[in-house]
Amino acid sequence: MSNLLSDISVETVTQLYRLMQTIRQTEEELARCHQRGLIHGACHTYVGEEAIASGVCAHLKHEDVVFSTHRGHGHALAKGMPPAELIAELFGRETGCSRGRGGSMHLFSPEIGMMGTSGIVGPCILQACGGGYSSKLLKNGTVGVAFFGDGAVNNGAFHEGLNMASIWKLPVLFICENNQYATEVPFAYASGNPSVGARGAAYGIPGFEIDGNDVLEVHRVAGEAVARARAGEGPTLIECKTYRTRAHAEGMGDFTYRTRDEVEEWKLRCPITRLRTTVAFDSMLTSQLDKIDREVAETVRHAREYAETSSVPSPASATNHVYAPALPIRSSAKEFSSRTITYSQATLEALSEAMANDPTTFVMGEGIGKRGGNFVTTKGLYDLYGPERLCDTPISERGFVGLACGAAMTGTRPIIDFMFADFVLDGFGEIVNQIAKIQYMSSGRLDMPVLLRGCIGIGHSAATHHSGSYYGIYGQVPGLRVVVPSSPADAKGLLTHALRCNDPVLFLEHREILQVKGPVPEGHHEIEFGKARVVREGTHVTIVALARMVHLANEAADELEKHGITVDLIDPRTVSPLDTDTILESVRKTGRLLIVDEPPSPYGFSAEIAAQVVDRGFNDLDAPIRRLTGTFCPTPYAPSLETAVVPQKDDVIRAIRDLIDE
């Protein structure tokens, strides 16, 4: 062997070559299949970039985890996915890696550490941080790898992810595959800094800029980065300069933004040809590579035949795996108790019990460490569990929400304390596009035990950026549980269940009732989702309300009872799932329904309840359904204005009287 190859074995050369050929031949077969109409949606091939996935993944163990982007075929194959599973997935077959749920852009195979690819730019960076955080907490020595294109480096996820990985020394490799174009926008135009690798210095991490078509160089640099990660020395950023020699996606036009000459020039730099040229002096090795070519061709042929003959998924399975299987409720303490504590104390009890019982549980948020949280949500826990399990974060809501997704996929149970519901809107895409859909897209092979908690509600002149509720919006998201308790006992019981649940849960706590006191059982107390509470019983009108509006409606009912009017007050407790049956049962008894809700009425929670009752209980109504809600405007600051945009007790009394008079 020549001096050029003196530091690498023949076995490694043949391994790298086999990986590259497997990727190349599979992709070329997929391109032909796309032309035949066998692929129903997009097909983003990795042709020209094979050296990167091959060189990096050659160092990964089975337990190491990879998070990828829409151009992820090569990463999946290099991590060990059989070509048959990849091709079958693009054919939409039951035997595909995602069981036909994902196609080209959503490849899941957690069994081999392929934790998913995404059609959204950037989440893989944050999820890899989550994989790294799990590794740190579990102390299992695994490494997380994020593969992403040059377009992602101009995205906020890149900044937030690299910064978090740096400050917590996460065992993560950030692999930028700079193929010169983000879809059709040149990197030279879209980025003020022409070097991605040099940006590592800005975050205090090693950064490299290498030839991404030189598999031996990629292999060398990636090997050093993996070794640093395993040794606890933190993350590495590697920019691999490369080029995709096929269109952005099969069937797309390719020469409105780049030229044929440019593409042909890059084809001459083919990483497979380059490696063969490097070892051309060795006839025995060249013969081995020829044999590999033939073996791979046969494997790919069989894979395509397997995919073509595989069954399509049954339509009956289309809604499977939206949620995890329901957990049985653990035996609880007596529901009623003479002990009286605040709402905040009740949730702290639930969290304390969960952290004591499950060492994989950790909390992230701004000021939740030594300080104990803005609303004392984690008071005293830092002294018990330290900075890894009570982790103060930068102001990077999208970043640590995305990290939570990756952590949940890799064996830990993250709790994100985002203080106010308004703040988590910065992470809305991570919740809706990633966290809520992972269980479904992975065909139930990945759980998503993420708890997202924070305050909602109007009061304290907090104005428009600290007063939102948004539970109606999140209630529209399949895969997400949305919980809005109104009493201390419910808060403890529902949070206890949320902390055991394998679904993502949005747990919203109204700021104005955090210090409300009530009886709360001692010991384990757990309430199942989707079970409404009948707060009080009456015969004249049904009121449905959540959170602070439950207290308001109860006060109004006290006043009206003095005048002979009794109210059936229903607190759904959870927005999703919604206990419509309990509401309908009450309406059958009273014949009248008033929905009292703090957010505005258009397109919201109150509208959903009204629609459900009209659909299933119209004949039980003796009067039209009425809604008393907040005004359709942002929340103002001045107390006089704030009061004007949210229902008050007198408004509820008047609405009940008007409804009874109809």
PDB file of N, CA, C and O in Angstrom, residues 247-302:
ATOM      1  N   ALA A 247     -30.786  16.728  -9.805  1.00  0.00           N
ATOM      2  CA  ALA A 247     -31.628  17.869  -9.430  1.00  0.00           C
ATOM      3  C   ALA A 247     -31.968  17.830  -7.945  1.00  0.00           C
ATOM      4  O   ALA A 247     -31.816  16.798  -7.271  1.00  0.00           O
ATOM      5  N   HIS A 248     -32.457  18.955  -7.434  1.00  0.00           N
ATOM      6  CA  HIS A 248     -32.860  19.024  -6.020  1.00  0.00           C
ATOM      7  C   HIS A 248     -33.772  17.853  -5.669  1.00  0.00           C
ATOM      8  O   HIS A 248     -33.599  17.198  -4.643  1.00  0.00           O
ATOM      9  N   ALA A 249     -34.743  17.593  -6.510  1.00  0.00           N
ATOM     10  CA  ALA A 249     -35.592  16.411  -6.388  1.00  0.00           C
ATOM     11  C   ALA A 249     -35.863  15.892  -7.786  1.00  0.00           C
ATOM     12  O   ALA A 249     -35.883  16.659  -8.755  1.00  0.00           O
ATOM     13  N   GLU A 250     -36.050  14.589  -7.896  1.00  0.00           N
ATOM     14  CA  GLU A 250     -36.277  13.989  -9.207  1.00  0.00           C
ATOM     15  C   GLU A 250     -37.499  14.620  -9.887  1.00  0.00           C
ATOM     16  O   GLU A 250     -38.529  14.839  -9.248  1.00  0.00           O
ATOM     17  N   GLY A 251     -37.332  14.928 -11.160  1.00  0.00           N
ATOM     18  CA  GLY A 251     -38.413  15.521 -11.926  1.00  0.00           C
ATOM     19  C   GLY A 251     -38.406  17.030 -11.945  1.00  0.00           C
ATOM     20  O   GLY A 251     -39.164  17.649 -12.708  1.00  0.00           O
ATOM     21  N   MET A 252     -37.548  17.644 -11.120  1.00  0.00           N
ATOM     22  CA  MET A 252     -37.474  19.108 -11.102  1.00  0.00           C
ATOM     23  C   MET A 252     -36.513  19.606 -12.178  1.00  0.00           C
ATOM     24  O   MET A 252     -35.533  18.940 -12.509  1.00  0.00           O
ATOM     25  N   GLY A 253     -36.788  20.800 -12.684  1.00  0.00           N
ATOM     26  CA  GLY A 253     -35.842  21.441 -13.589  1.00  0.00           C
ATOM     27  C   GLY A 253     -34.564  21.802 -12.861  1.00  0.00           C
ATOM     28  O   GLY A 253     -34.586  22.158 -11.687  1.00  0.00           O
ATOM     29  N   ASP A 254     -33.446  21.724 -13.587  1.00  0.00           N
ATOM     30  CA  ASP A 254     -32.163  21.841 -12.895  1.00  0.00           C
ATOM     31  C   ASP A 254     -31.277  22.975 -13.418  1.00  0.00           C
ATOM     32  O   ASP A 254     -30.263  23.292 -12.792  1.00  0.00           O
ATOM     33  N   PHE A 255     -31.629  23.579 -14.537  1.00  0.00           N
ATOM     34  CA  PHE A 255     -30.659  24.483 -15.161  1.00  0.00           C
ATOM     35  C   PHE A 255     -31.181  25.910 -15.306  1.00  0.00           C
ATOM     36  O   PHE A 255     -30.808  26.645 -16.206  1.00  0.00           O
ATOM     37  N   THR A 256     -32.037  26.292 -14.376  1.00  0.00           N
ATOM     38  CA  THR A 256     -32.421  27.709 -14.291  1.00  0.00           C
ATOM     39  C   THR A 256     -31.534  28.447 -13.298  1.00  0.00           C
ATOM     40  O   THR A 256     -31.450  29.667 -13.328  1.00  0.00           O
ATOM     41  N   TYR A 257     -30.888  27.707 -12.400  1.00  0.00           N
ATOM     42  CA  TYR A 257     -30.075  28.323 -11.351  1.00  0.00           C
ATOM     43  C   TYR A 257     -28.623  27.851 -11.376  1.00  0.00           C
ATOM     44  O   TYR A 257     -27.786  28.377 -10.654  1.00  0.00           O
ATOM     45  N   ARG A 258     -28.305  26.833 -12.163  1.00  0.00           N
ATOM     46  CA  ARG A 258     -26.920  26.392 -12.340  1.00  0.00           C
ATOM     47  C   ARG A 258     -26.778  25.870 -13.765  1.00  0.00           C
ATOM     48  O   ARG A 258     -27.770  25.611 -14.452  1.00  0.00           O
ATOM     49  N   THR A 259     -25.550  25.702 -14.204  1.00  0.00           N
ATOM     50  CA  THR A 259     -25.313  25.360 -15.615  1.00  0.00           C
ATOM     51  C   THR A 259     -24.950  23.891 -15.775  1.00  0.00           C
ATOM     52  O   THR A 259     -24.476  23.229 -14.840  1.00  0.00           O
ATOM     53  N   ARG A 260     -25.136  23.392 -16.990  1.00  0.00           N
ATOM     54  CA  ARG A 260     -24.734  22.022 -17.296  1.00  0.00           C
ATOM     55  C   ARG A 260     -23.227  21.846 -17.131  1.00  0.00           C
ATOM     56  O   ARG A 260     -22.749  20.811 -16.662  1.00  0.00           O
ATOM     57  N   ASP A 261     -22.473  22.870 -17.535  1.00  0.00           N
ATOM     58  CA  ASP A 261     -21.016  22.781 -17.422  1.00  0.00           C
ATOM     59  C   ASP A 261     -20.590  22.628 -15.968  1.00  0.00           C
ATOM     60  O   ASP A 261     -19.661  21.863 -15.652  1.00  0.00           O
ATOM     61  N   GLU A 262     -21.267  23.359 -15.062  1.00  0.00           N
ATOM     62  CA  GLU A 262     -20.926  23.263 -13.645  1.00  0.00           C
ATOM     63  C   GLU A 262     -21.204  21.852 -13.125  1.00  0.00           C
ATOM     64  O   GLU A 262     -20.379  21.270 -12.401  1.00  0.00           O
ATOM     65  N   VAL A 263     -22.340  21.303 -13.496  1.00  0.00           N
ATOM     66  CA  VAL A 263     -22.685  19.953 -13.046  1.00  0.00           C
ATOM     67  C   VAL A 263     -21.678  18.936 -13.589  1.00  0.00           C
ATOM     68  O   VAL A 263     -21.201  18.056 -12.857  1.00  0.00           O
ATOM     69  N   GLU A 264     -21.339  19.055 -14.870  1.00  0.00           N
ATOM     70  CA  GLU A 264     -20.395  18.112 -15.479  1.00  0.00           C
ATOM     71  C   GLU A 264     -19.017  18.213 -14.834  1.00  0.00           C
ATOM     72  O   GLU A 264     -18.324  17.209 -14.650  1.00  0.00           O
ATOM     73  N   GLU A 265     -18.636  19.431 -14.491  1.00  0.00           N
ATOM     74  CA  GLU A 265     -17.333  19.621 -13.838  1.00  0.00           C
ATOM     75  C   GLU A 265     -17.301  18.893 -12.495  1.00  0.00           C
ATOM     76  O   GLU A 265     -16.317  18.231 -12.149  1.00  0.00           O
ATOM     77  N   TRP A 266     -18.398  18.990 -11.730  1.00  0.00           N
ATOM     78  CA  TRP A 266     -18.437  18.321 -10.429  1.00  0.00           C
ATOM     79  C   TRP A 266     -18.531  16.807 -10.577  1.00  0.00           C
ATOM     80  O   TRP A 266     -18.067  16.058  -9.706  1.00  0.00           O
ATOM     81  N   LYS A 267     -19.135  16.338 -11.646  1.00  0.00           N
ATOM     82  CA  LYS A 267     -19.189  14.887 -11.857  1.00  0.00           C
ATOM     83  C   LYS A 267     -17.784  14.307 -11.989  1.00  0.00           C
ATOM     84  O   LYS A 267     -17.537  13.145 -11.615  1.00  0.00           O
ATOM     85  N   LEU A 268     -16.860  15.116 -12.488  1.00  0.00           N
ATOM     86  CA  LEU A 268     -15.476  14.658 -12.609  1.00  0.00           C
ATOM     87  C   LEU A 268     -14.815  14.500 -11.243  1.00  0.00           C
ATOM     88  O   LEU A 268     -13.775  13.856 -11.118  1.00  0.00           O
ATOM     89  N   ARG A 269     -15.418  15.104 -10.204  1.00  0.00           N
ATOM     90  CA  ARG A 269     -14.876  14.993  -8.845  1.00  0.00           C
ATOM     91  C   ARG A 269     -15.607  13.915  -8.042  1.00  0.00           C
ATOM     92  O   ARG A 269     -15.571  13.927  -6.803  1.00  0.00           O
ATOM     93  N   CYS A 270     -16.266  13.030  -8.718  1.00  0.00           N
ATOM     94  CA  CYS A 270     -17.060  11.968  -8.089  1.00  0.00           C
ATOM     95  C   CYS A 270     -16.263  11.277  -6.971  1.00  0.00           C
ATOM     96  O   CYS A 270     -15.127  10.826  -7.193  1.00  0.00           O
ATOM     97  N   PRO A 271     -16.801  11.166  -5.763  1.00  0.00           N
ATOM     98  CA  PRO A 271     -16.050  10.565  -4.655  1.00  0.00           C
ATOM     99  C   PRO A 271     -15.736   9.089  -4.865  1.00  0.00           C
ATOM    100  O   PRO A 271     -14.701   8.608  -4.389  1.00  0.00           O
ATOM    101  N   ILE A 272     -16.590   8.385  -5.577  1.00  0.00           N
ATOM    102  CA  ILE A 272     -16.341   6.958  -5.823  1.00  0.00           C
ATOM    103  C   ILE A 272     -15.181   6.795  -6.804  1.00  0.00           C
ATOM    104  O   ILE A 272     -14.246   6.009  -6.568  1.00  0.00           O
ATOM    105  N   THR A 273     -15.227   7.556  -7.891  1.00  0.00           N
ATOM    106  CA  THR A 273     -14.123   7.515  -8.862  1.00  0.00           C
ATOM    107  C   THR A 273     -12.817   7.938  -8.199  1.00  0.00           C
ATOM    108  O   THR A 273     -11.750   7.358  -8.462  1.00  0.00           O
ATOM    109  N   ARG A 274     -12.925   8.916  -7.325  1.00  0.00           N
ATOM    110  CA  ARG A 274     -11.713   9.432  -6.662  1.00  0.00           C
ATOM    111  C   ARG A 274     -11.042   8.360  -5.809  1.00  0.00           C
ATOM    112  O   ARG A 274      -9.819   8.207  -5.833  1.00  0.00           O
ATOM    113  N   LEU A 275     -11.837   7.612  -5.062  1.00  0.00           N
ATOM    114  CA  LEU A 275     -11.250   6.562  -4.236  1.00  0.00           C
ATOM    115  C   LEU A 275     -10.649   5.464  -5.117  1.00  0.00           C
ATOM    116  O   LEU A 275      -9.545   4.968  -4.837  1.00  0.00           O
ATOM    117  N   ARG A 276     -11.329   5.106  -6.193  1.00  0.00           N
ATOM    118  CA  ARG A 276     -10.784   4.082  -7.086  1.00  0.00           C
ATOM    119  C   ARG A 276      -9.463   4.539  -7.698  1.00  0.00           C
ATOM    120  O   ARG A 276      -8.515   3.750  -7.834  1.00  0.00           O
ATOM    121  N   THR A 277      -9.384   5.807  -8.052  1.00  0.00           N
ATOM    122  CA  THR A 277      -8.142   6.343  -8.627  1.00  0.00           C
ATOM    123  C   THR A 277      -7.007   6.282  -7.605  1.00  0.00           C
ATOM    124  O   THR A 277      -5.858   5.958  -7.936  1.00  0.00           O
ATOM    125  N   THR A 278      -7.361   6.553  -6.345  1.00  0.00           N
ATOM    126  CA  THR A 278      -6.358   6.543  -5.279  1.00  0.00           C
ATOM    127  C   THR A 278      -5.735   5.169  -5.093  1.00  0.00           C
ATOM    128  O   THR A 278      -4.545   5.044  -4.785  1.00  0.00           O
ATOM    129  N   VAL A 279      -6.522   4.108  -5.290  1.00  0.00           N
ATOM    130  CA  VAL A 279      -6.017   2.756  -5.046  1.00  0.00           C
ATOM    131  C   VAL A 279      -5.744   1.995  -6.343  1.00  0.00           C
ATOM    132  O   VAL A 279      -5.524   0.781  -6.320  1.00  0.00           O
ATOM    133  N   ALA A 280      -5.719   2.709  -7.465  1.00  0.00           N
ATOM    134  CA  ALA A 280      -5.575   2.047  -8.774  1.00  0.00           C
ATOM    135  C   ALA A 280      -4.263   1.285  -8.904  1.00  0.00           C
ATOM    136  O   ALA A 280      -4.165   0.326  -9.684  1.00  0.00           O
ATOM    137  N   PHE A 281      -3.238   1.674  -8.149  1.00  0.00           N
ATOM    138  CA  PHE A 281      -1.932   1.004  -8.213  1.00  0.00           C
ATOM    139  C   PHE A 281      -2.005  -0.427  -7.695  1.00  0.00           C
ATOM    140  O   PHE A 281      -1.143  -1.259  -7.970  1.00  0.00           O
ATOM    141  N   ASP A 282      -3.058  -0.728  -6.905  1.00  0.00           N
ATOM    142  CA  ASP A 282      -3.167  -2.043  -6.246  1.00  0.00           C
ATOM    143  C   ASP A 282      -4.187  -2.884  -7.014  1.00  0.00           C
ATOM    144  O   ASP A 282      -5.400  -2.729  -6.845  1.00  0.00           O
ATOM    145  N   SER A 283      -3.699  -3.790  -7.863  1.00  0.00           N
ATOM    146  CA  SER A 283      -4.599  -4.558  -8.723  1.00  0.00           C
ATOM    147  C   SER A 283      -5.506  -5.492  -7.917  1.00  0.00           C
ATOM    148  O   SER A 283      -6.672  -5.703  -8.277  1.00  0.00           O
ATOM    149  N   MET A 284      -4.968  -6.051  -6.809  1.00  0.00           N
ATOM    150  CA  MET A 284      -5.800  -6.940  -5.991  1.00  0.00           C
ATOM    151  C   MET A 284      -6.954  -6.169  -5.349  1.00  0.00           C
ATOM    152  O   MET A 284      -8.098  -6.636  -5.315  1.00  0.00           O
ATOM    153  N   LEU A 285      -6.657  -4.972  -4.866  1.00  0.00           N
ATOM    154  CA  LEU A 285      -7.691  -4.152  -4.243  1.00  0.00           C
ATOM    155  C   LEU A 285      -8.708  -3.697  -5.290  1.00  0.00           C
ATOM    156  O   LEU A 285      -9.920  -3.709  -5.046  1.00  0.00           O
ATOM    157  N   THR A 286      -8.201  -3.340  -6.472  1.00  0.00           N
ATOM    158  CA  THR A 286      -9.109  -2.936  -7.550  1.00  0.00           C
ATOM    159  C   THR A 286     -10.056  -4.069  -7.910  1.00  0.00           C
ATOM    160  O   THR A 286     -11.250  -3.851  -8.158  1.00  0.00           O
ATOM    161  N   SER A 287      -9.526  -5.265  -7.901  1.00  0.00           N
ATOM    162  CA  SER A 287     -10.364  -6.428  -8.192  1.00  0.00           C
ATOM    163  C   SER A 287     -11.442  -6.605  -7.123  1.00  0.00           C
ATOM    164  O   SER A 287     -12.592  -6.943  -7.418  1.00  0.00           O
ATOM    165  N   GLN A 288     -11.081  -6.360  -5.864  1.00  0.00           N
ATOM    166  CA  GLN A 288     -12.058  -6.427  -4.784  1.00  0.00           C
ATOM    167  C   GLN A 288     -13.179  -5.408  -4.986  1.00  0.00           C
ATOM    168  O   GLN A 288     -14.355  -5.699  -4.758  1.00  0.00           O
ATOM    169  N   LEU A 289     -12.784  -4.206  -5.420  1.00  0.00           N
ATOM    170  CA  LEU A 289     -13.790  -3.159  -5.632  1.00  0.00           C
ATOM    171  C   LEU A 289     -14.723  -3.527  -6.785  1.00  0.00           C
ATOM    172  O   LEU A 289     -15.925  -3.253  -6.729  1.00  0.00           O
ATOM    173  N   ASP A 290     -14.179  -4.146  -7.813  1.00  0.00           N
ATOM    174  CA  ASP A 290     -15.020  -4.604  -8.924  1.00  0.00           C
ATOM    175  C   ASP A 290     -16.056  -5.621  -8.421  1.00  0.00           C
ATOM    176  O   ASP A 290     -17.223  -5.598  -8.830  1.00  0.00           O
ATOM    177  N   LYS A 291     -15.589  -6.492  -7.552  1.00  0.00           N
ATOM    178  CA  LYS A 291     -16.489  -7.499  -6.994  1.00  0.00           C
ATOM    179  C   LYS A 291     -17.592  -6.834  -6.170  1.00  0.00           C
ATOM    180  O   LYS A 291     -18.770  -7.231  -6.234  1.00  0.00           O
ATOM    181  N   ILE A 292     -17.210  -5.822  -5.414  1.00  0.00           N
ATOM    182  CA  ILE A 292     -18.198  -5.084  -4.616  1.00  0.00           C
ATOM    183  C   ILE A 292     -19.249  -4.458  -5.525  1.00  0.00           C
ATOM    184  O   ILE A 292     -20.447  -4.485  -5.227  1.00  0.00           O
ATOM    185  N   ASP A 293     -18.809  -3.886  -6.649  1.00  0.00           N
ATOM    186  CA  ASP A 293     -19.760  -3.298  -7.602  1.00  0.00           C
ATOM    187  C   ASP A 293     -20.833  -4.307  -7.986  1.00  0.00           C
ATOM    188  O   ASP A 293     -22.031  -3.998  -8.010  1.00  0.00           O
ATOM    189  N   ARG A 294     -20.400  -5.524  -8.300  1.00  0.00           N
ATOM    190  CA  ARG A 294     -21.338  -6.555  -8.743  1.00  0.00           C
ATOM    191  C   ARG A 294     -22.259  -6.994  -7.599  1.00  0.00           C
ATOM    192  O   ARG A 294     -23.467  -7.192  -7.788  1.00  0.00           O
ATOM    193  N   GLU A 295     -21.684  -7.149  -6.419  1.00  0.00           N
ATOM    194  CA  GLU A 295     -22.486  -7.580  -5.265  1.00  0.00           C
ATOM    195  C   GLU A 295     -23.547  -6.544  -4.913  1.00  0.00           C
ATOM    196  O   GLU A 295     -24.705  -6.888  -4.623  1.00  0.00           O
ATOM    197  N   VAL A 296     -23.157  -5.283  -4.937  1.00  0.00           N
ATOM    198  CA  VAL A 296     -24.110  -4.212  -4.616  1.00  0.00           C
ATOM    199  C   VAL A 296     -25.218  -4.157  -5.665  1.00  0.00           C
ATOM    200  O   VAL A 296     -26.397  -3.995  -5.341  1.00  0.00           O
ATOM    201  N   ALA A 297     -24.851  -4.290  -6.915  1.00  0.00           N
ATOM    202  CA  ALA A 297     -25.857  -4.273  -7.985  1.00  0.00           C
ATOM    203  C   ALA A 297     -26.891  -5.365  -7.769  1.00  0.00           C
ATOM    204  O   ALA A 297     -28.105  -5.154  -7.956  1.00  0.00           O
ATOM    205  N   GLU A 298     -26.431  -6.545  -7.366  1.00  0.00           N
ATOM    206  CA  GLU A 298     -27.350  -7.654  -7.117  1.00  0.00           C
ATOM    207  C   GLU A 298     -28.244  -7.354  -5.908  1.00  0.00           C
ATOM    208  O   GLU A 298     -29.452  -7.619  -5.920  1.00  0.00           O
ATOM    209  N   THR A 299     -27.652  -6.793  -4.857  1.00  0.00           N
ATOM    210  CA  THR A 299     -28.426  -6.438  -3.657  1.00  0.00           C
ATOM    211  C   THR A 299     -29.515  -5.427  -3.985  1.00  0.00           C
ATOM    212  O   THR A 299     -30.667  -5.566  -3.551  1.00  0.00           O
ATOM    213  N   VAL A 300     -29.164  -4.414  -4.752  1.00  0.00           N
ATOM    214  CA  VAL A 300     -30.125  -3.366  -5.100  1.00  0.00           C
ATOM    215  C   VAL A 300     -31.231  -3.916  -5.993  1.00  0.00           C
ATOM    216  O   VAL A 300     -32.410  -3.562  -5.853  1.00  0.00           O
ATOM    217  N   ARG A 301     -30.865  -4.795  -6.904  1.00  0.00           N
ATOM    218  CA  ARG A 301     -31.882  -5.398  -7.776  1.00  0.00           C
ATOM    219  C   ARG A 301     -32.898  -6.175  -6.945  1.00  0.00           C
ATOM    220  O   ARG A 301     -34.112  -6.029  -7.123  1.00  0.00           O
ATOM    221  N   HIS A 302     -32.391  -7.007  -6.023  1.00  0.00           N
ATOM    222  CA  HIS A 302     -33.291  -7.773  -5.159  1.00  0.00           C
ATOM    223  C   HIS A 302     -34.133  -6.834  -4.281  1.00  0.00           C
ATOM    224  O   HIS A 302     -35.315  -7.116  -4.022  1.00  0.00           O
TER     225      HIS A 302
END
